[in-house]
Amino acid sequence: MTDQNHLRPLIAANWKMHGDMSWIEKLYEFEDIFPAAERVNIDILICPPAPLIFPMMERCGGKDIWLGAQNCHADENGAHTGDLSAEMLESVGADYVIVGHSERRALGETDADVYAKAKACARAELIPIICVGESLAQREAGQALSVVEAQITGSVPEIADYVIAYEPVWAIGTGKVPTLKDIADMHAAIRAQLGPDIRILYGGSVKPANADGILSVPHVNGALIGGAGLQMESLATIARFAVERK
Ligand code: PGA
């Protein structure tokens, strides 16, 4: 028995820059394929492009499918053209915010930026999903564990509620995944660093074909899913594995 038994699995779809108003129908599609009775022991989260959060919130008012944003600004308001604060996202129905995704870190976001954004989420009573993960060069140099440990030290503020997503940069959108042993070693190390109460997701090319194995790894409490999360069938299949492996 592992300590993950007291943590509800979280299956999160990051839609990235995909979708328009017609995609709201995907919520109904998902609810049909994976009805409320199956969602009792799992948290399902969809992170659509920000303009879709409010209309999706209106459609799933019952709140048994959570909604999230993909980024936020650290400030509550101000002269930051084009940015969105955690408070704004909360006011339109977000429950979670992905912060420090590698696609944003690649644009120059630092651990300190991610730390400030995660703190802003807590200020707005949102749960940040704080993303960390090594590059291929860092893994090949044997530095994966130390890189991720340092990212966590720099990116995770003292807040009550947050989720970690371990996403090796080289596994995102590539179809490549680490071995289950490497995932197990990383998740055990993060667990040792952060304690028993934090959900740790794996992300990077999670698909129906590999989700069963990945979600069976100790200290994997769910998944952050890009490409496969655009298809409701795939998302439901992955979610079912998470429920079975709980
Ligand atoms: P992927 O993306 O599942 O398409 O690899 C994961 C992510 O970017 O969170």
mmCIF file of C-alpha atoms and ligand atoms in Angstrom:
data_model
loop_
_atom_site.group_PDB
_atom_site.id
_atom_site.type_symbol
_atom_site.label_atom_id
_atom_site.label_comp_id
_atom_site.label_asym_id
_atom_site.label_seq_id
_atom_site.Cartn_x
_atom_site.Cartn_y
_atom_site.Cartn_z
ATOM 1 C CA MET A 1 0.000 0.000 0.000
ATOM 2 C CA THR A 2 1.304 3.401 -0.904
ATOM 3 C CA ASP A 3 0.401 6.768 0.514
ATOM 4 C CA GLN A 4 -1.301 7.683 -2.746
ATOM 5 C CA ASN A 5 -4.380 5.812 -1.593
ATOM 6 C CA HIS A 6 -5.657 8.826 0.301
ATOM 7 C CA LEU A 7 -5.201 11.154 -2.691
ATOM 8 C CA ARG A 8 -8.017 11.418 -5.200
ATOM 9 C CA PRO A 9 -6.743 10.889 -8.716
ATOM 10 C CA LEU A 10 -6.774 13.962 -10.931
ATOM 11 C CA ILE A 11 -7.011 13.657 -14.697
ATOM 12 C CA ALA A 12 -6.366 17.015 -16.324
ATOM 13 C CA ALA A 13 -6.710 17.886 -20.008
ATOM 14 C CA ASN A 14 -4.623 20.815 -21.218
ATOM 15 C CA TRP A 15 -6.236 21.917 -24.455
ATOM 16 C CA LYS A 16 -3.424 24.410 -25.131
ATOM 17 C CA MET A 17 -4.346 26.748 -28.038
ATOM 18 C CA HIS A 18 -7.035 24.471 -29.474
ATOM 19 C CA GLY A 19 -10.775 24.944 -29.603
ATOM 20 C CA ASP A 20 -13.552 27.469 -30.144
ATOM 21 C CA MET A 21 -17.109 27.942 -28.890
ATOM 22 C CA SER A 22 -18.257 24.766 -30.645
ATOM 23 C CA TRP A 23 -15.958 22.767 -28.360
ATOM 24 C CA ILE A 24 -18.256 23.411 -25.419
ATOM 25 C CA GLU A 25 -20.208 20.457 -26.796
ATOM 26 C CA LYS A 26 -17.265 18.281 -25.830
ATOM 27 C CA LEU A 27 -18.394 18.610 -22.224
ATOM 28 C CA TYR A 28 -21.690 16.915 -23.066
ATOM 29 C CA GLU A 29 -19.864 14.313 -25.075
ATOM 30 C CA PHE A 30 -17.583 13.597 -22.123
ATOM 31 C CA GLU A 31 -20.478 13.464 -19.670
ATOM 32 C CA ASP A 32 -22.184 10.893 -21.912
ATOM 33 C CA ILE A 33 -19.096 8.711 -22.246
ATOM 34 C CA PHE A 34 -18.003 9.070 -18.624
ATOM 35 C CA PRO A 35 -21.141 9.782 -16.588
ATOM 36 C CA ALA A 36 -21.332 11.303 -13.106
ATOM 37 C CA ALA A 37 -21.572 7.897 -11.419
ATOM 38 C CA GLU A 38 -18.095 7.074 -12.761
ATOM 39 C CA ARG A 39 -16.672 10.393 -11.587
ATOM 40 C CA VAL A 40 -17.355 9.826 -7.890
ATOM 41 C CA ASN A 41 -13.787 8.838 -7.031
ATOM 42 C CA ILE A 42 -11.869 10.996 -9.450
ATOM 43 C CA ASP A 43 -11.361 14.664 -10.267
ATOM 44 C CA ILE A 44 -11.691 15.516 -13.952
ATOM 45 C CA LEU A 45 -10.252 18.873 -15.004
ATOM 46 C CA ILE A 46 -10.400 20.563 -18.390
ATOM 47 C CA CYS A 47 -8.126 23.537 -19.058
ATOM 48 C CA PRO A 48 -9.476 25.134 -22.246
ATOM 49 C CA PRO A 49 -8.271 28.387 -23.794
ATOM 50 C CA ALA A 50 -9.278 31.156 -21.365
ATOM 51 C CA PRO A 51 -12.211 32.540 -23.448
ATOM 52 C CA LEU A 52 -13.961 29.160 -23.120
ATOM 53 C CA ILE A 53 -13.795 28.952 -19.316
ATOM 54 C CA PHE A 54 -16.910 31.028 -18.675
ATOM 55 C CA PRO A 55 -19.208 29.389 -21.228
ATOM 56 C CA MET A 56 -18.005 25.969 -20.111
ATOM 57 C CA MET A 57 -18.627 26.891 -16.491
ATOM 58 C CA GLU A 58 -22.181 27.881 -17.402
ATOM 59 C CA ARG A 59 -22.700 24.466 -18.997
ATOM 60 C CA CYS A 60 -21.221 22.367 -16.203
ATOM 61 C CA GLY A 61 -22.627 24.381 -13.310
ATOM 62 C CA GLY A 62 -22.754 21.265 -11.106
ATOM 63 C CA LYS A 63 -18.983 21.528 -10.721
ATOM 64 C CA ASP A 64 -18.273 17.848 -10.973
ATOM 65 C CA ILE A 65 -16.029 18.617 -13.919
ATOM 66 C CA TRP A 66 -13.455 21.183 -12.845
ATOM 67 C CA LEU A 67 -12.200 23.944 -15.126
ATOM 68 C CA GLY A 68 -8.774 25.475 -15.245
ATOM 69 C CA ALA A 69 -6.656 28.049 -17.016
ATOM 70 C CA GLN A 70 -3.277 27.458 -18.641
ATOM 71 C CA ASN A 71 -1.416 30.461 -17.227
ATOM 72 C CA CYS A 72 -1.952 33.602 -15.132
ATOM 73 C CA HIS A 73 -0.156 36.807 -14.201
ATOM 74 C CA ALA A 74 1.230 37.167 -10.680
ATOM 75 C CA ASP A 75 -0.437 40.554 -10.042
ATOM 76 C CA GLU A 76 -4.086 41.071 -9.204
ATOM 77 C CA ASN A 77 -4.447 43.838 -11.796
ATOM 78 C CA GLY A 78 -2.317 46.485 -13.476
ATOM 79 C CA ALA A 79 -0.876 47.714 -16.743
ATOM 80 C CA HIS A 80 -0.126 44.276 -18.226
ATOM 81 C CA THR A 81 -1.635 44.293 -21.695
ATOM 82 C CA GLY A 82 -2.940 40.899 -22.719
ATOM 83 C CA ASP A 83 -2.443 39.223 -19.350
ATOM 84 C CA LEU A 84 -5.029 37.664 -17.023
ATOM 85 C CA SER A 85 -4.913 37.631 -13.236
ATOM 86 C CA ALA A 86 -5.781 34.648 -11.079
ATOM 87 C CA GLU A 87 -8.667 36.690 -9.654
ATOM 88 C CA MET A 88 -10.088 37.230 -13.150
ATOM 89 C CA LEU A 89 -9.848 33.531 -13.905
ATOM 90 C CA GLU A 90 -11.513 32.686 -10.603
ATOM 91 C CA SER A 91 -14.337 35.111 -11.335
ATOM 92 C CA VAL A 92 -15.202 33.383 -14.619
ATOM 93 C CA GLY A 93 -15.245 29.892 -13.157
ATOM 94 C CA ALA A 94 -11.692 28.525 -13.036
ATOM 95 C CA ASP A 95 -10.786 26.196 -10.174
ATOM 96 C CA TYR A 96 -7.198 25.411 -11.157
ATOM 97 C CA VAL A 97 -4.403 27.118 -13.125
ATOM 98 C CA ILE A 98 -1.493 25.373 -14.833
ATOM 99 C CA VAL A 99 1.652 27.372 -14.024
ATOM 100 C CA GLY A 100 5.176 26.920 -15.320
ATOM 101 C CA HIS A 101 4.292 24.647 -18.212
ATOM 102 C CA SER A 102 7.465 23.957 -20.184
ATOM 103 C CA GLU A 103 5.972 25.711 -23.223
ATOM 104 C CA ARG A 104 5.855 28.873 -21.094
ATOM 105 C CA ARG A 105 9.200 28.274 -19.417
ATOM 106 C CA ALA A 106 10.599 28.048 -22.972
ATOM 107 C CA LEU A 107 9.403 31.643 -23.485
ATOM 108 C CA GLY A 108 11.570 32.745 -20.572
ATOM 109 C CA GLU A 109 9.472 32.060 -17.482
ATOM 110 C CA THR A 110 11.764 31.412 -14.512
ATOM 111 C CA ASP A 111 11.258 29.467 -11.287
ATOM 112 C CA ALA A 112 10.749 32.811 -9.536
ATOM 113 C CA ASP A 113 7.984 33.731 -12.010
ATOM 114 C CA VAL A 114 6.317 30.362 -11.475
ATOM 115 C CA TYR A 115 6.585 30.788 -7.701
ATOM 116 C CA ALA A 116 4.872 34.194 -7.920
ATOM 117 C CA LYS A 117 2.127 32.836 -10.177
ATOM 118 C CA ALA A 118 1.481 29.889 -7.867
ATOM 119 C CA LYS A 119 1.218 32.305 -4.951
ATOM 120 C CA ALA A 120 -1.227 34.436 -6.930
ATOM 121 C CA CYS A 121 -3.384 31.349 -7.476
ATOM 122 C CA ALA A 122 -3.537 30.713 -3.732
ATOM 123 C CA ARG A 123 -4.422 34.384 -3.171
ATOM 124 C CA ALA A 124 -7.369 33.942 -5.552
ATOM 125 C CA GLU A 125 -8.341 30.592 -3.978
ATOM 126 C CA LEU A 126 -7.343 28.671 -7.075
ATOM 127 C CA ILE A 127 -5.229 25.526 -7.076
ATOM 128 C CA PRO A 128 -2.035 25.856 -9.105
ATOM 129 C CA ILE A 129 -0.723 22.872 -11.033
ATOM 130 C CA ILE A 130 2.984 23.612 -10.867
ATOM 131 C CA CYS A 131 4.865 22.008 -13.771
ATOM 132 C CA VAL A 132 8.449 20.800 -13.567
ATOM 133 C CA GLY A 133 10.566 18.559 -15.752
ATOM 134 C CA GLU A 134 14.027 18.056 -17.177
ATOM 135 C CA SER A 135 15.236 18.462 -20.758
ATOM 136 C CA LEU A 136 16.620 15.529 -22.731
ATOM 137 C CA ALA A 137 20.178 16.823 -22.324
ATOM 138 C CA GLN A 138 19.697 17.031 -18.568
ATOM 139 C CA ARG A 139 18.319 13.471 -18.422
ATOM 140 C CA GLU A 140 21.181 12.143 -20.543
ATOM 141 C CA ALA A 141 23.641 13.893 -18.248
ATOM 142 C CA GLY A 142 22.117 12.092 -15.255
ATOM 143 C CA GLN A 143 20.750 15.346 -13.842
ATOM 144 C CA ALA A 144 16.995 14.717 -14.045
ATOM 145 C CA LEU A 145 16.411 14.236 -10.321
ATOM 146 C CA SER A 146 18.535 17.179 -9.235
ATOM 147 C CA VAL A 147 17.072 19.511 -11.888
ATOM 148 C CA VAL A 148 13.509 18.717 -10.830
ATOM 149 C CA GLU A 149 14.358 19.023 -7.145
ATOM 150 C CA ALA A 150 15.801 22.487 -7.779
ATOM 151 C CA GLN A 151 12.802 23.525 -9.888
ATOM 152 C CA ILE A 152 10.469 22.509 -7.060
ATOM 153 C CA THR A 153 12.543 24.373 -4.500
ATOM 154 C CA GLY A 154 12.396 27.500 -6.671
ATOM 155 C CA SER A 155 8.804 27.238 -7.940
ATOM 156 C CA VAL A 156 6.697 26.012 -5.021
ATOM 157 C CA PRO A 157 5.665 28.656 -2.471
ATOM 158 C CA GLU A 158 4.385 27.943 1.038
ATOM 159 C CA ILE A 159 0.741 27.473 0.157
ATOM 160 C CA ALA A 160 -1.787 24.970 1.420
ATOM 161 C CA ASP A 161 -3.097 23.465 -1.775
ATOM 162 C CA TYR A 162 -1.270 22.767 -4.995
ATOM 163 C CA VAL A 163 -0.572 19.978 -7.450
ATOM 164 C CA ILE A 164 2.757 19.085 -9.043
ATOM 165 C CA ALA A 165 2.931 17.925 -12.654
ATOM 166 C CA TYR A 166 6.151 16.140 -13.548
ATOM 167 C CA GLU A 167 6.504 16.573 -17.293
ATOM 168 C CA PRO A 168 9.838 15.684 -18.898
ATOM 169 C CA VAL A 169 10.215 18.345 -21.600
ATOM 170 C CA TRP A 170 11.348 15.745 -24.147
ATOM 171 C CA ALA A 171 8.181 13.672 -23.599
ATOM 172 C CA ILE A 172 5.696 16.466 -24.329
ATOM 173 C CA GLY A 173 3.996 16.020 -27.684
ATOM 174 C CA THR A 174 6.674 13.632 -28.917
ATOM 175 C CA GLY A 175 5.170 10.192 -28.267
ATOM 176 C CA LYS A 176 8.228 9.390 -26.134
ATOM 177 C CA VAL A 177 7.814 8.506 -22.469
ATOM 178 C CA PRO A 178 10.338 7.658 -19.757
ATOM 179 C CA THR A 179 10.508 4.055 -18.552
ATOM 180 C CA LEU A 180 8.123 3.210 -15.736
ATOM 181 C CA LYS A 181 11.190 2.818 -13.517
ATOM 182 C CA ASP A 182 12.311 6.376 -14.317
ATOM 183 C CA ILE A 183 8.804 7.694 -13.633
ATOM 184 C CA ALA A 184 8.729 5.758 -10.351
ATOM 185 C CA ASP A 185 12.122 7.104 -9.270
ATOM 186 C CA MET A 186 11.136 10.688 -10.069
ATOM 187 C CA HIS A 187 7.745 10.505 -8.357
ATOM 188 C CA ALA A 188 9.279 8.874 -5.270
ATOM 189 C CA ALA A 189 11.855 11.675 -5.096
ATOM 190 C CA ILE A 190 9.167 14.370 -5.418
ATOM 191 C CA ARG A 191 7.081 12.599 -2.777
ATOM 192 C CA ALA A 192 10.072 12.564 -0.427
ATOM 193 C CA GLN A 193 10.608 16.286 -1.032
ATOM 194 C CA LEU A 194 6.973 17.391 -0.621
ATOM 195 C CA GLY A 195 5.378 14.902 1.746
ATOM 196 C CA PRO A 196 2.324 12.666 1.625
ATOM 197 C CA ASP A 197 -0.488 15.115 0.867
ATOM 198 C CA ILE A 198 0.435 16.586 -2.515
ATOM 199 C CA ARG A 199 -0.927 15.089 -5.703
ATOM 200 C CA ILE A 200 1.811 14.419 -8.239
ATOM 201 C CA LEU A 201 0.708 14.076 -11.856
ATOM 202 C CA TYR A 202 2.728 12.637 -14.692
ATOM 203 C CA GLY A 203 2.521 14.441 -18.041
ATOM 204 C CA GLY A 204 4.101 13.925 -21.453
ATOM 205 C CA SER A 205 2.583 11.771 -24.227
ATOM 206 C CA VAL A 206 0.045 10.066 -21.975
ATOM 207 C CA LYS A 207 -2.290 8.064 -24.242
ATOM 208 C CA PRO A 208 -4.889 5.319 -23.730
ATOM 209 C CA ALA A 209 -2.207 2.801 -24.815
ATOM 210 C CA ASN A 210 0.283 3.704 -22.061
ATOM 211 C CA ALA A 211 -1.935 5.205 -19.350
ATOM 212 C CA ASP A 212 -2.614 1.946 -17.514
ATOM 213 C CA GLY A 213 1.077 1.346 -16.894
ATOM 214 C CA ILE A 214 1.881 4.950 -16.012
ATOM 215 C CA LEU A 215 -1.064 5.327 -13.624
ATOM 216 C CA SER A 216 -0.054 2.108 -11.842
ATOM 217 C CA VAL A 217 3.290 3.578 -10.801
ATOM 218 C CA PRO A 218 3.444 4.408 -7.069
ATOM 219 C CA HIS A 219 3.059 8.134 -6.312
ATOM 220 C CA VAL A 220 1.497 8.851 -9.706
ATOM 221 C CA ASN A 221 -1.778 10.451 -8.653
ATOM 222 C CA GLY A 222 -3.088 11.287 -12.096
ATOM 223 C CA ALA A 223 -2.038 12.750 -15.410
ATOM 224 C CA LEU A 224 -1.740 16.047 -17.255
ATOM 225 C CA ILE A 225 -2.739 15.292 -20.810
ATOM 226 C CA GLY A 226 -2.218 17.360 -23.946
ATOM 227 C CA GLY A 227 -2.963 15.755 -27.309
ATOM 228 C CA ALA A 228 -5.038 12.821 -26.008
ATOM 229 C CA GLY A 229 -7.157 15.227 -23.941
ATOM 230 C CA LEU A 230 -8.633 16.743 -27.103
ATOM 231 C CA GLN A 231 -10.515 13.475 -27.764
ATOM 232 C CA MET A 232 -13.190 12.744 -25.195
ATOM 233 C CA GLU A 233 -12.996 8.988 -25.841
ATOM 234 C CA SER A 234 -9.288 8.990 -25.052
ATOM 235 C CA LEU A 235 -9.746 11.175 -21.994
ATOM 236 C CA ALA A 236 -12.449 8.850 -20.644
ATOM 237 C CA THR A 237 -10.320 5.762 -21.262
ATOM 238 C CA ILE A 238 -7.398 7.304 -19.381
ATOM 239 C CA ALA A 239 -9.716 8.404 -16.553
ATOM 240 C CA ARG A 240 -11.068 4.843 -16.216
ATOM 241 C CA PHE A 241 -7.538 3.530 -15.754
ATOM 242 C CA ALA A 242 -6.986 6.145 -13.052
ATOM 243 C CA VAL A 243 -10.124 5.038 -11.197
ATOM 244 C CA GLU A 244 -9.122 1.361 -11.434
ATOM 245 C CA ARG A 245 -5.579 2.028 -10.237
ATOM 246 C CA LYS A 246 -6.578 4.177 -7.288
HETATM 247 P P1 PGA B 1 1.091 15.810 -24.514
HETATM 248 O O1 PGA B 1 1.178 17.185 -23.694
HETATM 249 O O2 PGA B 1 0.173 14.893 -23.729
HETATM 250 O O3 PGA B 1 0.509 16.184 -25.839
HETATM 251 O O4 PGA B 1 2.465 15.267 -24.593
HETATM 252 C C1 PGA B 1 1.287 17.172 -22.291
HETATM 253 C C2 PGA B 1 1.393 18.577 -21.774
HETATM 254 O O5 PGA B 1 1.924 19.455 -22.461
HETATM 255 O O6 PGA B 1 0.943 18.848 -20.641
#
